[in-house]
N, CA, C, O and CB atoms as a CASP TS submission, in Angstrom:
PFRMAT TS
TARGET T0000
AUTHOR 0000-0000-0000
METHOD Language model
MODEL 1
PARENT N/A
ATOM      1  N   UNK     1       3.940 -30.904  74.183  1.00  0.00           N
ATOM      2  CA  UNK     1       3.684 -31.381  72.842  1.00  0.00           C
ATOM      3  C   UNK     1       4.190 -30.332  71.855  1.00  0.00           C
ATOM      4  O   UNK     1       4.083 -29.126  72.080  1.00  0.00           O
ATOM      5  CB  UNK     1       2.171 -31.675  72.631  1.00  0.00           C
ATOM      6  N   UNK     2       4.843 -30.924  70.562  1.00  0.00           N
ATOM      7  CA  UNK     2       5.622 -29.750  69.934  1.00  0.00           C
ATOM      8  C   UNK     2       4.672 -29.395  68.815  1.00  0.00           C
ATOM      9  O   UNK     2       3.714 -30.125  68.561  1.00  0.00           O
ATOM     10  CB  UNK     2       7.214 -30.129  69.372  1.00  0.00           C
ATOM     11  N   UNK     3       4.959 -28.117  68.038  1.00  0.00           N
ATOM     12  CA  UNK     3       3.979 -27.602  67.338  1.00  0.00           C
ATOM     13  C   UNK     3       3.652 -28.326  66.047  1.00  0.00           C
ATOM     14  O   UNK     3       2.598 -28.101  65.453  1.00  0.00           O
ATOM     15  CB  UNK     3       4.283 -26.313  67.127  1.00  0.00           C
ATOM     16  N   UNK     4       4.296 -28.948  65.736  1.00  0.00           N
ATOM     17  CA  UNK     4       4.195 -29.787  64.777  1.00  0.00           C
ATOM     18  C   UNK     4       3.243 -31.291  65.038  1.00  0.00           C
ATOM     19  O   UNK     4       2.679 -32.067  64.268  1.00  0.00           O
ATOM     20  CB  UNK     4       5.620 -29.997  64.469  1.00  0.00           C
ATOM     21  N   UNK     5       3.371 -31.239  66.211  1.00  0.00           N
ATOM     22  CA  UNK     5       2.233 -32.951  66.574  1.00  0.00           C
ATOM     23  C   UNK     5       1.207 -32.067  66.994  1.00  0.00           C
ATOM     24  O   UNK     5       0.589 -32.955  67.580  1.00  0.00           O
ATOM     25  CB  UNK     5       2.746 -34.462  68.163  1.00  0.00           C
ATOM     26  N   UNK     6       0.619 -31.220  67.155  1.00  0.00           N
ATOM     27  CA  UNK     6      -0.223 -30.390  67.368  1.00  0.00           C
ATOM     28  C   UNK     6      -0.937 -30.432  66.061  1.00  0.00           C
ATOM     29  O   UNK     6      -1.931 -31.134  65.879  1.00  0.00           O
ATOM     30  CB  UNK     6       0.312 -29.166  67.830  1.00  0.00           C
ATOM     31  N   UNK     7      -0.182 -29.338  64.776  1.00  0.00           N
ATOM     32  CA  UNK     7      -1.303 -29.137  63.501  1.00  0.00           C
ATOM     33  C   UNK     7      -1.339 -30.782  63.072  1.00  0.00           C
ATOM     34  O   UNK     7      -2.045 -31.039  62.097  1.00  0.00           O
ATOM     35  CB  UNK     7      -0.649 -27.881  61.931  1.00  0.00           C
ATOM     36  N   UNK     8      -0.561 -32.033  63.792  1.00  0.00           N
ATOM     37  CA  UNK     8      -0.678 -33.345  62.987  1.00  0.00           C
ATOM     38  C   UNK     8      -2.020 -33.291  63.180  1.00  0.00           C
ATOM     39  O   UNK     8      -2.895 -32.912  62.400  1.00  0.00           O
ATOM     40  CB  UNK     8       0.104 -34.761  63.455  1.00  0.00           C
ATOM     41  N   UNK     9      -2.134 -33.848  64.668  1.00  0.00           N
ATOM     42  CA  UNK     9      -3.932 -33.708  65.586  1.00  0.00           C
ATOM     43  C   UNK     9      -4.552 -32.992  64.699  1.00  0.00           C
ATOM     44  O   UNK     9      -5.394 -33.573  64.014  1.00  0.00           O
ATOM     45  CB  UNK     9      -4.164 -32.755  67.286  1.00  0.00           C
ATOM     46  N   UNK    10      -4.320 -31.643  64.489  1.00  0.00           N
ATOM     47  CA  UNK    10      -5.613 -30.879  63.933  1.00  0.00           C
ATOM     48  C   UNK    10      -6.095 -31.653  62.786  1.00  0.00           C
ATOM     49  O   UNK    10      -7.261 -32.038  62.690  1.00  0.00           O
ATOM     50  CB  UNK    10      -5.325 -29.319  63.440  1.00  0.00           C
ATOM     51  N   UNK    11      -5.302 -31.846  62.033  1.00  0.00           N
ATOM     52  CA  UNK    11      -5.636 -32.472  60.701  1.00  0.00           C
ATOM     53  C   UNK    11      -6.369 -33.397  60.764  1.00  0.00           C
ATOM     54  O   UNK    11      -7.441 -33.266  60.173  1.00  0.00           O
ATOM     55  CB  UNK    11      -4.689 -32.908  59.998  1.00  0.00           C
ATOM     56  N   UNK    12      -6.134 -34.561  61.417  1.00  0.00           N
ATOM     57  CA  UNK    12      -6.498 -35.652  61.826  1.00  0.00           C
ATOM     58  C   UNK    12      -8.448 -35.320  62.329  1.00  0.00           C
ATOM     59  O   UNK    12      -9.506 -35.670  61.806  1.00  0.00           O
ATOM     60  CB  UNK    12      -5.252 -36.094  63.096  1.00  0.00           C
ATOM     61  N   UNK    13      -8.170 -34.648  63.336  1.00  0.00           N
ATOM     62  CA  UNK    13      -9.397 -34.217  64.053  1.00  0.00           C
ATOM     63  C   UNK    13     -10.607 -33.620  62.850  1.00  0.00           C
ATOM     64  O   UNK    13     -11.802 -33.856  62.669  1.00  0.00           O
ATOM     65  CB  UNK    13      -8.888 -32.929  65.234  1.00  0.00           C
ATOM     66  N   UNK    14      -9.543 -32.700  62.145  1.00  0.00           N
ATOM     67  CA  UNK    14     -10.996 -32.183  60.539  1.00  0.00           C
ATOM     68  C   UNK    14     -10.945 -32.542  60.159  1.00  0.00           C
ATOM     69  O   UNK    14     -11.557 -32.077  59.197  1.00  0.00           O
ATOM     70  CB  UNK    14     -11.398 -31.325  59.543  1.00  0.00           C
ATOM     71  N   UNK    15     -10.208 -34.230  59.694  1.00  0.00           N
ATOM     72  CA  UNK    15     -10.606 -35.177  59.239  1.00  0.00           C
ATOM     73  C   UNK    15     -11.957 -35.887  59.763  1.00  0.00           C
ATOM     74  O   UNK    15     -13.039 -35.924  59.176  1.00  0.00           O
ATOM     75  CB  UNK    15      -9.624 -35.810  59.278  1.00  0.00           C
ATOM     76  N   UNK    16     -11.726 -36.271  60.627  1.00  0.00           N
ATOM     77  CA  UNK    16     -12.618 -36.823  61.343  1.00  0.00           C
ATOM     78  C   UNK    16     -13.708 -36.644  61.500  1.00  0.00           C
ATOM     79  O   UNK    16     -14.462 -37.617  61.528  1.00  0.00           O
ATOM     80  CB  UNK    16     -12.410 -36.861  62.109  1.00  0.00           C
ATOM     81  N   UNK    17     -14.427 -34.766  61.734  1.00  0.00           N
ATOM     82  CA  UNK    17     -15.271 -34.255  61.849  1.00  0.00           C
ATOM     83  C   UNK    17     -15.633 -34.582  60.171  1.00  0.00           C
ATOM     84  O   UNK    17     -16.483 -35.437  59.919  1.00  0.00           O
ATOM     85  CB  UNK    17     -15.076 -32.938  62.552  1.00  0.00           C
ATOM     86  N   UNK    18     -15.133 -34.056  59.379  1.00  0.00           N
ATOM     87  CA  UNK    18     -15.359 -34.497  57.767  1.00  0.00           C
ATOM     88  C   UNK    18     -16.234 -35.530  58.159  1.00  0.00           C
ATOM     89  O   UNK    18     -17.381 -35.362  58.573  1.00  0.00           O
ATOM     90  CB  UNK    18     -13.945 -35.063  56.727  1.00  0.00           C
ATOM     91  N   UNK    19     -15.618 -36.663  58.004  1.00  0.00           N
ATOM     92  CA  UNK    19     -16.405 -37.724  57.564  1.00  0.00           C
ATOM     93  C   UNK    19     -17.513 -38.278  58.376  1.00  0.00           C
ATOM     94  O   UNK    19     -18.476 -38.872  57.891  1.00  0.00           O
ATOM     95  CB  UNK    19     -15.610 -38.684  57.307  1.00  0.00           C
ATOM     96  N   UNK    20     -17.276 -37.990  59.982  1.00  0.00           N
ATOM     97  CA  UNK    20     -18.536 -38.042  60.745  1.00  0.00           C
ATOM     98  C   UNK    20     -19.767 -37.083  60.536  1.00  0.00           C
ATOM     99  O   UNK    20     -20.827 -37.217  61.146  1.00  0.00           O
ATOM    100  CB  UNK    20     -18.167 -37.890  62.032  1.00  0.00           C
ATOM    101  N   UNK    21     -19.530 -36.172  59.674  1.00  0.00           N
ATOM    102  CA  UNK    21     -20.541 -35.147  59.429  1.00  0.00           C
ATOM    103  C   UNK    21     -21.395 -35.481  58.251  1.00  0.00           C
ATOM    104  O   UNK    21     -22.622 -35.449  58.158  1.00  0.00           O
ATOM    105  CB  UNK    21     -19.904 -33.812  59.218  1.00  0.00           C
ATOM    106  N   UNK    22     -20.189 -35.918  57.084  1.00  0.00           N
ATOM    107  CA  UNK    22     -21.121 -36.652  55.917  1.00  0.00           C
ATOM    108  C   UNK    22     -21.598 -37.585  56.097  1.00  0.00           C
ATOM    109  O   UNK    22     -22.581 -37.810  55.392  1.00  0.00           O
ATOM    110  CB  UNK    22     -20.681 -36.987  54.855  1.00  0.00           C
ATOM    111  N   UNK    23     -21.252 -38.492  56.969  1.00  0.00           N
ATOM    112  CA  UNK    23     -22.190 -40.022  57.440  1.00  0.00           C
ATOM    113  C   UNK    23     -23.257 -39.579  58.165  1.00  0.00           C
ATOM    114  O   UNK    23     -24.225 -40.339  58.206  1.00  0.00           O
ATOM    115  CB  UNK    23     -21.378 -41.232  58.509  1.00  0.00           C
ATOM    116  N   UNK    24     -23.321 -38.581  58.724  1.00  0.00           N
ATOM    117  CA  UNK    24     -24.603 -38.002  59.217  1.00  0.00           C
ATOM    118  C   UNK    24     -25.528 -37.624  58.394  1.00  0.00           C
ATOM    119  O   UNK    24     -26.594 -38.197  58.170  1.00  0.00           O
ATOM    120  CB  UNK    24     -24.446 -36.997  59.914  1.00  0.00           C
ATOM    121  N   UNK    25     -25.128 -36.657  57.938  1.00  0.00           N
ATOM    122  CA  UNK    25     -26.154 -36.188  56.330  1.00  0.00           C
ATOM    123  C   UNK    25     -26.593 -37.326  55.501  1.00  0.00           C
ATOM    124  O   UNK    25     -27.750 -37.499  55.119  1.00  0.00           O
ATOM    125  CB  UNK    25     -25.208 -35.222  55.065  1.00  0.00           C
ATOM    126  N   UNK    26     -25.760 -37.956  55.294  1.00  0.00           N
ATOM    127  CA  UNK    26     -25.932 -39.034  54.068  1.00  0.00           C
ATOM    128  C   UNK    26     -26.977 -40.041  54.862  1.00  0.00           C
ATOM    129  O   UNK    26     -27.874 -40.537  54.180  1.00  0.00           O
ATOM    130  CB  UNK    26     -24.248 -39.928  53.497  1.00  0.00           C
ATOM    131  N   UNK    27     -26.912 -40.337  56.128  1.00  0.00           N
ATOM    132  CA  UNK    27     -28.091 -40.927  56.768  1.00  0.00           C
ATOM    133  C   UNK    27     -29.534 -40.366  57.199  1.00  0.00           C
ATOM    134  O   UNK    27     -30.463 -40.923  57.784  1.00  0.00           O
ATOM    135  CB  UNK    27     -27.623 -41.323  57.781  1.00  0.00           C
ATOM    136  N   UNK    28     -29.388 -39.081  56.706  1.00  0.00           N
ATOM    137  CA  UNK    28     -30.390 -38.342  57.153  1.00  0.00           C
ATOM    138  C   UNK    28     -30.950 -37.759  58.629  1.00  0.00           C
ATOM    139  O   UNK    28     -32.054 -37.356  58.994  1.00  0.00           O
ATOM    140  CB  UNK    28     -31.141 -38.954  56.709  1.00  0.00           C
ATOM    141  N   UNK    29     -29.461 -37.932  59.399  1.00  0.00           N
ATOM    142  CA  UNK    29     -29.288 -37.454  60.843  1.00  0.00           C
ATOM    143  C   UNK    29     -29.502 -35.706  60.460  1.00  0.00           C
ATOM    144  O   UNK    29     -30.619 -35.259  60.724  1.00  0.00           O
ATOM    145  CB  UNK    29     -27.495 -37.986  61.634  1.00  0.00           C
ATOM    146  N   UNK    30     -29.043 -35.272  60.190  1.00  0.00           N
ATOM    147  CA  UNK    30     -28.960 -33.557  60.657  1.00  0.00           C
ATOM    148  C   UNK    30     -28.919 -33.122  58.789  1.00  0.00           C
ATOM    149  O   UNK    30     -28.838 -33.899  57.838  1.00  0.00           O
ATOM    150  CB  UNK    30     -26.949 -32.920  61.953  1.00  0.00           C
ATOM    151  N   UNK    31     -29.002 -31.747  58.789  1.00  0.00           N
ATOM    152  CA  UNK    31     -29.263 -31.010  57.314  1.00  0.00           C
ATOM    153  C   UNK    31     -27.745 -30.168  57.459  1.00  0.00           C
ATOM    154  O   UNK    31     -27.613 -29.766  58.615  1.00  0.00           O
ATOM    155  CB  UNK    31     -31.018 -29.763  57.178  1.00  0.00           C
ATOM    156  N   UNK    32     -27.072 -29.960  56.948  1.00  0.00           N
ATOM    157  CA  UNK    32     -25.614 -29.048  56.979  1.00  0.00           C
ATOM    158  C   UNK    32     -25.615 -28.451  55.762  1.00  0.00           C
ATOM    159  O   UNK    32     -25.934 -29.146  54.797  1.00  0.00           O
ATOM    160  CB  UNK    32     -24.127 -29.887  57.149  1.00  0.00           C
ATOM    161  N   UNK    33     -25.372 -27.493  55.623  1.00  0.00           N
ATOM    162  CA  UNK    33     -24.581 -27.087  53.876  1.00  0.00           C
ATOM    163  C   UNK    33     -23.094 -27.563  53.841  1.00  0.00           C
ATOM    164  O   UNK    33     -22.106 -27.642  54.570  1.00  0.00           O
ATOM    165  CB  UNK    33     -24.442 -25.102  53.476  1.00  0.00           C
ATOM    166  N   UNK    34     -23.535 -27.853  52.483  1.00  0.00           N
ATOM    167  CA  UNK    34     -22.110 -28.345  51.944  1.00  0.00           C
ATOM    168  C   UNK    34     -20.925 -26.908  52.423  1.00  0.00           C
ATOM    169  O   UNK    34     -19.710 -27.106  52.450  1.00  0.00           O
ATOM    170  CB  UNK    34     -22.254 -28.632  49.846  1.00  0.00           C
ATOM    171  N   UNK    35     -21.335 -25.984  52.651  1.00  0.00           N
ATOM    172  CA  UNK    35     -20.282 -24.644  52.323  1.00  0.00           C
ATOM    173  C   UNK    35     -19.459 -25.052  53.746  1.00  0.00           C
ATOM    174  O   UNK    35     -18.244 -24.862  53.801  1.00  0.00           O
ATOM    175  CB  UNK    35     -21.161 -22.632  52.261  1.00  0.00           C
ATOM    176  N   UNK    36     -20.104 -25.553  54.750  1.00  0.00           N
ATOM    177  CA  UNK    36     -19.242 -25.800  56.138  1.00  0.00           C
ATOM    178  C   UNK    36     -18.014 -27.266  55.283  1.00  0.00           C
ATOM    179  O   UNK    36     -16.796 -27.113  55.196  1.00  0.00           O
ATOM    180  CB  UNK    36     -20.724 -26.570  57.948  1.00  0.00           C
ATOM    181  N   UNK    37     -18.631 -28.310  54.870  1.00  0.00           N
ATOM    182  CA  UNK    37     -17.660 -29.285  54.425  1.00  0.00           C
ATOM    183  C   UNK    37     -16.612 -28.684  53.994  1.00  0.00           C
ATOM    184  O   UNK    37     -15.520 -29.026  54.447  1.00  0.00           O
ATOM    185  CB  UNK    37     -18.077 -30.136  53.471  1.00  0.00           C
ATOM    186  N   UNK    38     -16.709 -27.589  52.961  1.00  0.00           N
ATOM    187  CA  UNK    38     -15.850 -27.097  51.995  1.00  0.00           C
ATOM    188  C   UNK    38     -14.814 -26.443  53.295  1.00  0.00           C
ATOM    189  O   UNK    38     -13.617 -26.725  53.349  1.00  0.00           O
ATOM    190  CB  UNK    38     -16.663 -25.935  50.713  1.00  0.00           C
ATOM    191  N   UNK    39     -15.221 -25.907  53.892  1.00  0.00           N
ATOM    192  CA  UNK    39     -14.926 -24.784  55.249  1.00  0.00           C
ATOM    193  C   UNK    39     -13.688 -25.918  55.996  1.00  0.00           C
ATOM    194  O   UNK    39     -12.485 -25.666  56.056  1.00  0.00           O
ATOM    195  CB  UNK    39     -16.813 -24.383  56.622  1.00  0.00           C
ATOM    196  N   UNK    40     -14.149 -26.793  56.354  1.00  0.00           N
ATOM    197  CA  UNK    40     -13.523 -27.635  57.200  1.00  0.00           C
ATOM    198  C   UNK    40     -12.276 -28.563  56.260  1.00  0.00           C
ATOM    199  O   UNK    40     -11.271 -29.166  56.637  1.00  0.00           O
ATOM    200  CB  UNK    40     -14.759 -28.569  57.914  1.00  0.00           C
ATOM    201  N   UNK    41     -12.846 -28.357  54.969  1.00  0.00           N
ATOM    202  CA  UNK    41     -11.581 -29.296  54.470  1.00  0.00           C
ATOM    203  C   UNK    41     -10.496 -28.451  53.555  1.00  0.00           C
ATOM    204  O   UNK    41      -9.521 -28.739  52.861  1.00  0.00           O
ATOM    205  CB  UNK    41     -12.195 -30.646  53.465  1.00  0.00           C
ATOM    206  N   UNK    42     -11.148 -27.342  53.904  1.00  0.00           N
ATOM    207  CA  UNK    42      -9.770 -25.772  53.308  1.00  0.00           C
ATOM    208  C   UNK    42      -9.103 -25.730  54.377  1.00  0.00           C
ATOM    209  O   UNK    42      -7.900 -25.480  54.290  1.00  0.00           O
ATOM    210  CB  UNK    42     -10.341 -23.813  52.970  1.00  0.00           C
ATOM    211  N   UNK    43      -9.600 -25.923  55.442  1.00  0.00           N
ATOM    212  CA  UNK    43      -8.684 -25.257  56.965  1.00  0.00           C
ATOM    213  C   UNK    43      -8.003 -27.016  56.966  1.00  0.00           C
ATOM    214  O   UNK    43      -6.921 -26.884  57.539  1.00  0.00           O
ATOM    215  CB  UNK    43     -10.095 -24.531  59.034  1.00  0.00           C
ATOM    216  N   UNK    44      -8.123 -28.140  56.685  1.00  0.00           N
ATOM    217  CA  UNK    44      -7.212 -29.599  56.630  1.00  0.00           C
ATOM    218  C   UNK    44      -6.177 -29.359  55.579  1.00  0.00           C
ATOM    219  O   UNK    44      -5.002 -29.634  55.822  1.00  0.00           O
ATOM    220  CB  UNK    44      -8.154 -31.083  56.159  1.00  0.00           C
ATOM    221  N   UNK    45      -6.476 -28.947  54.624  1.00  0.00           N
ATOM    222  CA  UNK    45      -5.681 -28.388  53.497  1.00  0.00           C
ATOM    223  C   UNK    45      -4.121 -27.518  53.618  1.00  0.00           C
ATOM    224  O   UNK    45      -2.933 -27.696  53.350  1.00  0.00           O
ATOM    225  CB  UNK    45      -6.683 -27.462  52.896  1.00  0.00           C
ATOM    226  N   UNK    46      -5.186 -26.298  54.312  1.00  0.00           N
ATOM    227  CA  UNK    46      -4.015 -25.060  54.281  1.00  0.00           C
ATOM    228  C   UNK    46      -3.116 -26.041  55.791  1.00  0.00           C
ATOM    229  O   UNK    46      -1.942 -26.285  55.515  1.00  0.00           O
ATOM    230  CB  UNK    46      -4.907 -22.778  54.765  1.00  0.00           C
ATOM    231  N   UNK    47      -3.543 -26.527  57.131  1.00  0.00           N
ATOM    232  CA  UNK    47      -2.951 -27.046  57.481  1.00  0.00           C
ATOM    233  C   UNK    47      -1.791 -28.003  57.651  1.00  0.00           C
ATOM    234  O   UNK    47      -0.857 -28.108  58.446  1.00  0.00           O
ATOM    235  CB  UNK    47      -3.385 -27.003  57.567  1.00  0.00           C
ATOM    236  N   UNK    48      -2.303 -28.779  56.390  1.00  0.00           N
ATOM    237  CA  UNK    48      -1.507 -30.073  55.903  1.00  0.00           C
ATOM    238  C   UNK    48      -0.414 -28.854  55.003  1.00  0.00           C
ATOM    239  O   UNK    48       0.770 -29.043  55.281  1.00  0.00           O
ATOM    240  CB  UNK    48      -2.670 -31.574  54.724  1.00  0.00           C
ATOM    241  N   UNK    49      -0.613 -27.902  54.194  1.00  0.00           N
ATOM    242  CA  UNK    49       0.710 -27.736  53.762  1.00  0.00           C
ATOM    243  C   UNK    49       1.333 -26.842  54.253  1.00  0.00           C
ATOM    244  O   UNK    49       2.250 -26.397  53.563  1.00  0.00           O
ATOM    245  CB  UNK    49       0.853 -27.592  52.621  1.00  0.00           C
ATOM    246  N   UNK    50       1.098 -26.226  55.606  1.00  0.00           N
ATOM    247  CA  UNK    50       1.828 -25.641  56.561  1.00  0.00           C
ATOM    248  C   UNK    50       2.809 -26.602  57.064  1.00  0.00           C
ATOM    249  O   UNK    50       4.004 -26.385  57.267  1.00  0.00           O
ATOM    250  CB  UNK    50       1.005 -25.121  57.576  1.00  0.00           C
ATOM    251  N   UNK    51       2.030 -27.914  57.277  1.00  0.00           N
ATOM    252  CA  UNK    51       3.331 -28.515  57.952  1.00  0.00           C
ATOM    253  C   UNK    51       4.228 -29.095  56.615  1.00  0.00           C
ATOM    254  O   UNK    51       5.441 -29.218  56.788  1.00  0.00           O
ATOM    255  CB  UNK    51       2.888 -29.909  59.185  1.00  0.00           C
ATOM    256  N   UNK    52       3.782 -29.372  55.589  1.00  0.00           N
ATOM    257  CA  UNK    52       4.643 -30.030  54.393  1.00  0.00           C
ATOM    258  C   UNK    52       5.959 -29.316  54.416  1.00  0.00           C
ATOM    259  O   UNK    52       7.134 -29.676  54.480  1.00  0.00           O
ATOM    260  CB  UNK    52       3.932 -29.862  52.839  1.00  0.00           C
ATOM    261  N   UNK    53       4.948 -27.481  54.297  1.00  0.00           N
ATOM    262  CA  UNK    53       6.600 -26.565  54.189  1.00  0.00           C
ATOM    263  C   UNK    53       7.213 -26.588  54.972  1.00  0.00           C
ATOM    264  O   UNK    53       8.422 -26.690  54.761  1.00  0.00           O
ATOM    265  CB  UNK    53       6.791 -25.240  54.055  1.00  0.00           C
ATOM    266  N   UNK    54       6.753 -26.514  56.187  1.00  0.00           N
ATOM    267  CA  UNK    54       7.894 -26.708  57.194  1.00  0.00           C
ATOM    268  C   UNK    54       8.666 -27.865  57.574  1.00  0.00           C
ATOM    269  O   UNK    54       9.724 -27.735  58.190  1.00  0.00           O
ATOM    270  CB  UNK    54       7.488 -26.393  58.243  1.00  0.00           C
ATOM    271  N   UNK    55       8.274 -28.814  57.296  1.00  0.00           N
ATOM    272  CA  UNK    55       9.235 -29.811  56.953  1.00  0.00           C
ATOM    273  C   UNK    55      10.067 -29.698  56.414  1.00  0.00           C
ATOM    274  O   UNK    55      11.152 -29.850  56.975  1.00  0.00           O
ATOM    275  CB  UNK    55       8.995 -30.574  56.504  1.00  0.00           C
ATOM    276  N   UNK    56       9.987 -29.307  54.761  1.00  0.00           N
ATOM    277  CA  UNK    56      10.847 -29.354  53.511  1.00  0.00           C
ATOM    278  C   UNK    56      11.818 -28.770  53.975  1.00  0.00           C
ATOM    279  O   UNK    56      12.879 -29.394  53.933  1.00  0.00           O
ATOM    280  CB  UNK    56      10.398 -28.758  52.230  1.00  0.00           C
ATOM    281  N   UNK    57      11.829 -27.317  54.608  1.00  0.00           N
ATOM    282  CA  UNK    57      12.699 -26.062  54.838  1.00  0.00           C
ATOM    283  C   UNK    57      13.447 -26.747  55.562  1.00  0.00           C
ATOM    284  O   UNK    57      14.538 -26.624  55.004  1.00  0.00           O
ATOM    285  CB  UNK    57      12.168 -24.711  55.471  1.00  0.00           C
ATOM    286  N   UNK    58      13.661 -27.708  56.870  1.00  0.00           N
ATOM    287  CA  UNK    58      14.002 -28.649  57.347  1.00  0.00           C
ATOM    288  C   UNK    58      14.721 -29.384  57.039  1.00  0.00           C
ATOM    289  O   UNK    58      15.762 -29.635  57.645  1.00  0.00           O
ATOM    290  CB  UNK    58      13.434 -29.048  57.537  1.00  0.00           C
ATOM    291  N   UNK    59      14.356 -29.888  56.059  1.00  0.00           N
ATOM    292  CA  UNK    59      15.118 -31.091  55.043  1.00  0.00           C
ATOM    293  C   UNK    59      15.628 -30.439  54.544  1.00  0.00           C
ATOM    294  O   UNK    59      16.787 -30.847  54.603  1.00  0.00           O
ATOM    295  CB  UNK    59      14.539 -32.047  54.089  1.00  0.00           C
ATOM    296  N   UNK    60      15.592 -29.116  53.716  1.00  0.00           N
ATOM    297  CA  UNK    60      16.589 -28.249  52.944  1.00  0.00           C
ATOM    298  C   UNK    60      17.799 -27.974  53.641  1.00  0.00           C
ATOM    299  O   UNK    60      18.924 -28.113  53.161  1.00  0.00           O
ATOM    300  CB  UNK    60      16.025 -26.955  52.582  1.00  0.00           C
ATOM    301  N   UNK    61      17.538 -27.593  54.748  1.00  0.00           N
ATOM    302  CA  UNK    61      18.602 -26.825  55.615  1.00  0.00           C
ATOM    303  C   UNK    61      19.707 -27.584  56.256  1.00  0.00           C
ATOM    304  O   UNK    61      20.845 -27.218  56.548  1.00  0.00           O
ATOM    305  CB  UNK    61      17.940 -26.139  56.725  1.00  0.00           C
ATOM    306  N   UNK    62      18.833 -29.249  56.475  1.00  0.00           N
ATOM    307  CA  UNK    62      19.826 -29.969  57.370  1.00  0.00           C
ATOM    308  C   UNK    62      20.614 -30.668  55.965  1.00  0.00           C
ATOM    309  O   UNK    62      21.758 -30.896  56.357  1.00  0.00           O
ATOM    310  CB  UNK    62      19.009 -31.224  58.712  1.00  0.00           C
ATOM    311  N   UNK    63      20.509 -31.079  54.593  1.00  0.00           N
ATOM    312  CA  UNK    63      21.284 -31.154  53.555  1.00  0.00           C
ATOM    313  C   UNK    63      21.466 -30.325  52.822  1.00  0.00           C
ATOM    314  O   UNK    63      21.647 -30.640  51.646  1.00  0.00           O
ATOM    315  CB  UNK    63      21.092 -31.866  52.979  1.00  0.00           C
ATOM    316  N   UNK    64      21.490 -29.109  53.161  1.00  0.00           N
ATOM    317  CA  UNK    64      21.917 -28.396  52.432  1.00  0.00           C
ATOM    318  C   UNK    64      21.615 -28.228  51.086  1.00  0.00           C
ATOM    319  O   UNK    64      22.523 -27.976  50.293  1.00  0.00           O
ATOM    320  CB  UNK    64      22.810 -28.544  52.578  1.00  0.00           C
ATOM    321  N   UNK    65      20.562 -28.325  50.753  1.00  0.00           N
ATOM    322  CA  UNK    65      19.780 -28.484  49.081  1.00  0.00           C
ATOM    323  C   UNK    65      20.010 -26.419  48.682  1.00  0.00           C
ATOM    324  O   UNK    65      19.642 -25.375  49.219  1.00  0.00           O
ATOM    325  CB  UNK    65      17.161 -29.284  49.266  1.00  0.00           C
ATOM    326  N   UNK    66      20.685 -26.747  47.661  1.00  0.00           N
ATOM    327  CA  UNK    66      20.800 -25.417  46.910  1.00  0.00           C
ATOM    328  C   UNK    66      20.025 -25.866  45.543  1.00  0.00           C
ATOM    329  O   UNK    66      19.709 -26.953  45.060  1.00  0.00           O
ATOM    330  CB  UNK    66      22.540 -24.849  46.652  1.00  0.00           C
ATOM    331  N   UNK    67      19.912 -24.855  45.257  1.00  0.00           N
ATOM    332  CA  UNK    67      18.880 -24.268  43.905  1.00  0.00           C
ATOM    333  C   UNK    67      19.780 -24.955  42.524  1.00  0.00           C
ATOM    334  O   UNK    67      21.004 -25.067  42.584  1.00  0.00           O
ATOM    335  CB  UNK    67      18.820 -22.025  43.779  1.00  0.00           C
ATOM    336  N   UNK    68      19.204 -25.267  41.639  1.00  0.00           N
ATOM    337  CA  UNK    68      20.108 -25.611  40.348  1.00  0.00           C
ATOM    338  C   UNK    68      20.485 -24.266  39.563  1.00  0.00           C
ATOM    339  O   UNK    68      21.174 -24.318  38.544  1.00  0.00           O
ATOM    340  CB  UNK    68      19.247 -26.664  39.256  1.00  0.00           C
TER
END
């Protein structure tokens, strides 16, 4: 599996945990601090634009995009 369908999964996965965690709370299953939500959706974040850039650089390189 290449490194890139890898951080896809991750994302996907702290997605997931996200919203299965607030449907928990919000039902009154378990008590969490919000500071873990925040926690889990900085690390989906910085993830998601790890792969954005590395894409772009990608797309830059294979057309050749120069600077104006």
């Amino acid at each position: 599996m290449k490194v890139s369908h890898l951080k896809s999964l991750g994302v996907v996965l702290l997605g997931t945990l996200i919203v299965t965690g607030v449907l928990l709370k919000t039902f009154g299953l378990i008590d969490i601090s919000s500071d873990w939500f925040w926690l889990l959706a900085g690390l989906g974040l910085a993830i998601e634009g790890l792969i954005s850039l590395k894409r772009q650089k990608r797309f830059d390189k294979r057309y050749k995009i120069t600077k104006r």
